[in-house]
mmCIF file of C-alpha atoms in Angstrom:
data_model
loop_
_atom_site.group_PDB
_atom_site.id
_atom_site.type_symbol
_atom_site.label_atom_id
_atom_site.label_comp_id
_atom_site.label_asym_id
_atom_site.label_seq_id
_atom_site.Cartn_x
_atom_site.Cartn_y
_atom_site.Cartn_z
ATOM 1 C CA MET A 205 61.693 -13.991 -22.335
ATOM 2 C CA THR A 206 58.278 -15.485 -22.929
ATOM 3 C CA ARG A 207 55.371 -13.102 -22.209
ATOM 4 C CA ARG A 208 52.671 -14.592 -20.003
ATOM 5 C CA THR A 209 49.178 -14.228 -21.406
ATOM 6 C CA GLY A 210 45.825 -14.317 -19.747
ATOM 7 C CA GLY A 211 45.377 -12.459 -16.455
ATOM 8 C CA PRO A 212 43.333 -13.811 -13.560
ATOM 9 C CA GLN A 213 40.070 -12.672 -15.123
ATOM 10 C CA GLU A 214 40.863 -14.355 -18.452
ATOM 11 C CA ARG A 215 42.009 -17.565 -16.786
ATOM 12 C CA ARG A 216 38.754 -17.759 -14.836
ATOM 13 C CA LYS A 217 36.735 -17.359 -17.994
ATOM 14 C CA ASP A 218 38.829 -19.933 -19.837
ATOM 15 C CA SER A 219 38.419 -22.420 -17.015
ATOM 16 C CA GLY A 220 34.655 -22.024 -17.093
ATOM 17 C CA GLU A 221 34.395 -20.523 -13.613
ATOM 18 C CA ASP A 222 31.181 -18.604 -13.017
ATOM 19 C CA ASP A 223 31.377 -14.963 -11.887
ATOM 20 C CA TRP A 224 27.876 -15.255 -10.377
ATOM 21 C CA ASP A 225 27.584 -16.595 -6.860
ATOM 22 C CA GLY A 226 24.326 -18.499 -6.602
ATOM 23 C CA GLY A 227 22.754 -16.363 -9.322
ATOM 24 C CA VAL A 228 23.209 -13.125 -7.333
ATOM 25 C CA PRO A 229 25.906 -10.563 -8.228
ATOM 26 C CA SER A 230 28.515 -9.940 -5.569
ATOM 27 C CA PRO A 231 27.982 -6.656 -3.651
ATOM 28 C CA SER A 232 30.865 -4.981 -5.484
ATOM 29 C CA ARG A 233 29.187 -5.673 -8.819
ATOM 30 C CA ALA A 234 25.550 -5.157 -7.887
ATOM 31 C CA GLY A 235 23.707 -3.257 -10.562
ATOM 32 C CA GLN A 236 26.596 -3.414 -13.060
ATOM 33 C CA GLY A 237 26.202 -5.029 -16.452
ATOM 34 C CA THR A 238 23.632 -7.546 -17.616
ATOM 35 C CA PRO A 239 23.538 -11.142 -16.337
ATOM 36 C CA ARG A 240 24.653 -13.635 -18.918
ATOM 37 C CA PRO A 241 21.967 -15.899 -20.426
ATOM 38 C CA GLY A 242 20.829 -18.559 -17.993
ATOM 39 C CA ALA A 243 22.136 -16.737 -14.913
ATOM 40 C CA GLY A 244 18.835 -15.985 -13.183
ATOM 41 C CA THR A 245 17.719 -16.165 -9.590
ATOM 42 C CA ALA A 246 17.900 -19.344 -7.580
ATOM 43 C CA ALA A 247 14.107 -19.635 -7.852
ATOM 44 C CA SER A 248 14.271 -19.713 -11.639
ATOM 45 C CA ARG A 249 16.983 -22.415 -11.704
ATOM 46 C CA THR A 250 15.627 -24.956 -9.234
ATOM 47 C CA ASP A 251 13.061 -27.666 -9.810
ATOM 48 C CA ASP A 252 12.133 -27.768 -6.108
ATOM 49 C CA PRO A 253 8.754 -25.960 -5.794
ATOM 50 C CA GLY A 254 9.360 -25.346 -2.089
ATOM 51 C CA GLU A 255 12.628 -23.552 -2.778
ATOM 52 C CA ARG A 256 10.998 -21.582 -5.558
ATOM 53 C CA ALA A 257 8.103 -20.601 -3.297
ATOM 54 C CA ARG A 258 10.448 -19.426 -0.526
ATOM 55 C CA ALA A 259 12.541 -17.403 -2.947
ATOM 56 C CA ILE A 260 9.453 -15.765 -4.469
ATOM 57 C CA CYS A 261 8.046 -14.821 -1.070
ATOM 58 C CA LEU A 262 11.334 -13.420 0.185
ATOM 59 C CA ARG A 263 11.736 -11.324 -2.932
ATOM 60 C CA LEU A 264 8.193 -9.937 -2.665
ATOM 61 C CA LEU A 265 8.594 -9.187 1.034
ATOM 62 C CA THR A 266 11.832 -7.270 0.554
ATOM 63 C CA GLY A 267 11.078 -3.702 1.570
ATOM 64 C CA THR A 268 7.298 -4.138 1.235
ATOM 65 C CA PRO A 269 5.053 -5.976 3.716
ATOM 66 C CA ARG A 270 2.465 -8.246 2.094
ATOM 67 C CA THR A 271 -0.580 -10.086 3.321
ATOM 68 C CA ARG A 272 -0.771 -13.846 3.235
ATOM 69 C CA LYS A 273 -3.359 -13.696 0.462
ATOM 70 C CA GLN A 274 -1.197 -11.421 -1.686
ATOM 71 C CA LEU A 275 1.670 -13.903 -1.425
ATOM 72 C CA ALA A 276 -0.636 -16.866 -2.027
ATOM 73 C CA ASP A 277 -1.945 -15.211 -5.198
ATOM 74 C CA ALA A 278 1.615 -14.568 -6.378
ATOM 75 C CA LEU A 279 2.593 -18.199 -5.814
ATOM 76 C CA ARG A 280 -0.484 -19.453 -7.637
ATOM 77 C CA LYS A 281 0.325 -17.281 -10.648
ATOM 78 C CA ARG A 282 3.781 -18.851 -10.711
ATOM 79 C CA ASP A 283 2.308 -22.372 -10.715
ATOM 80 C CA ILE A 284 3.409 -23.298 -7.202
ATOM 81 C CA PRO A 285 1.251 -26.246 -6.027
ATOM 82 C CA ASP A 286 -1.318 -25.228 -3.419
ATOM 83 C CA ALA A 287 -0.037 -27.710 -0.837
ATOM 84 C CA VAL A 288 3.521 -26.406 -1.160
ATOM 85 C CA ALA A 289 2.366 -22.798 -1.013
ATOM 86 C CA GLU A 290 0.321 -23.507 2.124
ATOM 87 C CA GLU A 291 3.307 -25.095 3.847
ATOM 88 C CA VAL A 292 5.685 -22.254 2.967
ATOM 89 C CA LEU A 293 3.217 -19.510 3.901
ATOM 90 C CA SER A 294 2.435 -21.159 7.235
ATOM 91 C CA ARG A 295 6.140 -21.381 8.009
ATOM 92 C CA PHE A 296 6.591 -17.710 7.138
ATOM 93 C CA GLU A 297 3.748 -16.859 9.529
ATOM 94 C CA GLU A 298 5.362 -18.912 12.299
ATOM 95 C CA VAL A 299 8.612 -16.962 12.069
ATOM 96 C CA GLY A 300 6.845 -13.597 11.754
ATOM 97 C CA LEU A 301 7.641 -12.800 8.129
ATOM 98 C CA ILE A 302 3.908 -12.714 7.413
ATOM 99 C CA ASP A 303 1.732 -10.895 9.960
ATOM 100 C CA ASP A 304 -1.628 -9.687 8.666
ATOM 101 C CA ALA A 305 -2.511 -7.985 11.953
ATOM 102 C CA SER A 306 0.662 -5.877 11.903
ATOM 103 C CA PHE A 307 0.130 -5.186 8.210
ATOM 104 C CA ALA A 308 -3.412 -3.954 8.836
ATOM 105 C CA GLY A 309 -2.392 -1.745 11.756
ATOM 106 C CA ALA A 310 0.430 -0.130 9.801
ATOM 107 C CA TRP A 311 -1.846 0.292 6.774
ATOM 108 C CA VAL A 312 -4.490 2.153 8.805
ATOM 109 C CA GLU A 313 -1.892 4.400 10.418
ATOM 110 C CA SER A 314 -0.166 5.238 7.147
ATOM 111 C CA ARG A 315 -3.208 5.699 4.931
ATOM 112 C CA HIS A 316 -5.183 7.711 7.453
ATOM 113 C CA HIS A 317 -2.418 10.164 8.267
ATOM 114 C CA GLY A 318 -0.932 10.189 4.768
ATOM 115 C CA ARG A 319 -4.072 10.241 2.622
ATOM 116 C CA GLY A 320 -6.780 11.169 5.119
ATOM 117 C CA LEU A 321 -8.798 8.032 4.456
ATOM 118 C CA ALA A 322 -11.725 7.264 6.759
ATOM 119 C CA ARG A 323 -12.461 3.933 8.403
ATOM 120 C CA ARG A 324 -14.843 2.805 5.685
ATOM 121 C CA ALA A 325 -12.276 3.335 2.905
ATOM 122 C CA LEU A 326 -9.497 1.753 4.961
ATOM 123 C CA ALA A 327 -11.601 -1.338 5.652
ATOM 124 C CA ARG A 328 -12.391 -1.682 1.963
ATOM 125 C CA GLU A 329 -8.711 -1.498 1.012
ATOM 126 C CA LEU A 330 -7.719 -4.099 3.585
ATOM 127 C CA ARG A 331 -10.466 -6.480 2.490
ATOM 128 C CA THR A 332 -9.310 -6.274 -1.125
ATOM 129 C CA ARG A 333 -5.856 -7.324 0.101
ATOM 130 C CA GLY A 334 -7.264 -10.438 1.698
ATOM 131 C CA VAL A 335 -7.130 -9.436 5.367
ATOM 132 C CA GLU A 336 -9.632 -11.372 7.476
ATOM 133 C CA PRO A 337 -12.747 -9.385 8.552
ATOM 134 C CA ALA A 338 -11.972 -9.712 12.277
ATOM 135 C CA VAL A 339 -8.453 -8.372 11.724
ATOM 136 C CA VAL A 340 -9.817 -5.524 9.611
ATOM 137 C CA ASP A 341 -12.334 -4.574 12.292
ATOM 138 C CA GLU A 342 -9.656 -4.534 14.971
ATOM 139 C CA ALA A 343 -7.291 -2.387 12.896
ATOM 140 C CA VAL A 344 -9.825 0.250 11.836
ATOM 141 C CA GLY A 345 -11.348 0.218 15.311
ATOM 142 C CA ARG A 346 -8.181 1.863 16.629
ATOM 143 C CA LEU A 347 -9.161 4.952 14.667
ATOM 144 C CA ASP A 348 -11.776 6.629 16.849
ATOM 145 C CA SER A 349 -14.586 8.909 15.683
ATOM 146 C CA GLU A 350 -13.030 12.052 17.111
ATOM 147 C CA GLN A 351 -9.802 11.534 15.223
ATOM 148 C CA GLU A 352 -11.766 10.850 12.055
ATOM 149 C CA VAL A 353 -13.661 14.141 12.440
ATOM 150 C CA GLU A 354 -10.454 16.093 13.018
ATOM 151 C CA THR A 355 -8.907 14.625 9.900
ATOM 152 C CA ALA A 356 -12.012 15.477 7.869
ATOM 153 C CA ARG A 357 -11.837 19.084 9.089
ATOM 154 C CA ALA A 358 -8.170 19.334 8.159
ATOM 155 C CA LEU A 359 -8.913 18.012 4.661
ATOM 156 C CA VAL A 360 -11.667 20.593 4.143
ATOM 157 C CA GLU A 361 -9.483 23.413 5.442
ATOM 158 C CA ARG A 362 -6.777 22.552 2.915
ATOM 159 C CA ARG A 363 -9.272 22.438 0.045
ATOM 160 C CA LEU A 364 -11.400 25.430 1.079
ATOM 161 C CA ARG A 365 -9.317 28.133 -0.579
ATOM 162 C CA SER A 366 -9.437 26.449 -3.978
ATOM 163 C CA THR A 367 -13.266 26.585 -3.936
ATOM 164 C CA ARG A 368 -13.549 30.299 -3.301
ATOM 165 C CA GLY A 369 -15.313 32.059 -6.143
ATOM 166 C CA LEU A 370 -17.711 29.166 -6.711
ATOM 167 C CA ASP A 371 -21.338 29.486 -5.714
ATOM 168 C CA ARG A 372 -22.459 27.998 -2.423
ATOM 169 C CA GLU A 373 -23.991 24.851 -3.894
ATOM 170 C CA LYS A 374 -20.921 23.962 -5.923
ATOM 171 C CA ARG A 375 -18.612 24.557 -2.973
ATOM 172 C CA ILE A 376 -20.613 22.281 -0.711
ATOM 173 C CA ARG A 377 -20.904 19.599 -3.373
ATOM 174 C CA ARG A 378 -17.196 19.695 -4.178
ATOM 175 C CA LEU A 379 -16.006 19.638 -0.572
ATOM 176 C CA ALA A 380 -18.473 16.993 0.564
ATOM 177 C CA GLY A 381 -17.685 14.911 -2.515
ATOM 178 C CA MET A 382 -13.988 15.000 -1.681
ATOM 179 C CA LEU A 383 -14.716 13.620 1.784
ATOM 180 C CA ALA A 384 -17.097 10.994 0.423
ATOM 181 C CA ARG A 385 -14.392 9.666 -1.924
ATOM 182 C CA LYS A 386 -12.159 9.191 1.100
ATOM 183 C CA GLY A 387 -14.799 7.127 2.853
ATOM 184 C CA TYR A 388 -16.458 9.655 5.161
ATOM 185 C CA PRO A 389 -20.210 9.186 5.757
ATOM 186 C CA GLU A 390 -22.449 11.775 4.108
ATOM 187 C CA GLY A 391 -23.785 13.184 7.385
ATOM 188 C CA LEU A 392 -20.311 13.716 8.804
ATOM 189 C CA ALA A 393 -19.063 15.232 5.558
ATOM 190 C CA LEU A 394 -21.891 17.766 5.405
ATOM 191 C CA ARG A 395 -21.476 18.750 9.052
ATOM 192 C CA VAL A 396 -17.766 19.369 8.609
ATOM 193 C CA VAL A 397 -18.289 21.373 5.407
ATOM 194 C CA ARG A 398 -21.033 23.447 7.020
ATOM 195 C CA ARG A 399 -18.853 24.324 9.989
ATOM 196 C CA ALA A 400 -15.939 25.315 7.748
ATOM 197 C CA LEU A 401 -18.135 27.579 5.601
ATOM 198 C CA GLU A 402 -19.734 29.194 8.643
ATOM 199 C CA GLU A 403 -16.321 29.969 10.080
ATOM 200 C CA GLU A 404 -15.431 31.542 6.748
ATOM 201 C CA GLY A 405 -18.481 33.839 6.975
ATOM 202 C CA GLU A 406 -21.221 32.037 5.045
ATOM 203 C CA ASP A 407 -24.802 32.713 6.192
ATOM 204 C CA PRO A 408 -25.799 29.897 8.609
ATOM 205 C CA GLU A 409 -29.478 30.151 7.635
ATOM 206 C CA ALA A 410 -28.690 29.773 3.957
ATOM 207 C CA LEU A 411 -26.499 26.782 4.711
ATOM 208 C CA GLU A 412 -29.224 25.264 6.860
ATOM 209 C CA TRP A 413 -31.708 25.566 3.992
ATOM 210 C CA TYR A 414 -29.392 23.998 1.474
ATOM 211 C CA LEU A 415 -28.181 21.184 3.695
ATOM 212 C CA SER A 416 -31.720 20.291 4.734
ATOM 213 C CA GLU A 417 -32.524 19.864 1.030
ATOM 214 C CA SER A 418 -29.471 17.659 0.358
#
């Protein structure tokens, strides 16, 4: 009896069939092994700049919102012609895949509650990401002054214990400096620090003298 050689896997390899479907591993093989040479993404194997631009944008948007400018910069670095990039980005905006207003609103919410950043710092971060000034103003405007003060107080309360043992001047400088780095105005920072130290038992008159000299 003649033994048959070459199972289904071997026959596929011998016939030149490709295990990769469109350059993307099947779900059952995701993350296993290393792609063979030449088996990259669809964007890397097409000469159509529009297809490449769409693939790049979709990959960058996966799991992480981006501003239009961030995507435009990425396309420019990958030598996508400006006219093609403009067309693709505009289409992505039309279908809601790019939304700078939503990005800015979510950024303010996350960074204020997560990092305690004030409006000034949040506006600076959004501008560096290419968000239009009017959109920035609208997003940070949702954060009112009262909420900003409460966040500043919470930040000082968390840091207060670590400054105990330092002299008064160093404590004030360290706490106010922490708030300043997060974008809080100097006057607000000093008022919040003063209140926290008074509640801890510091002499109000001594604080008044120091803060009036600052």
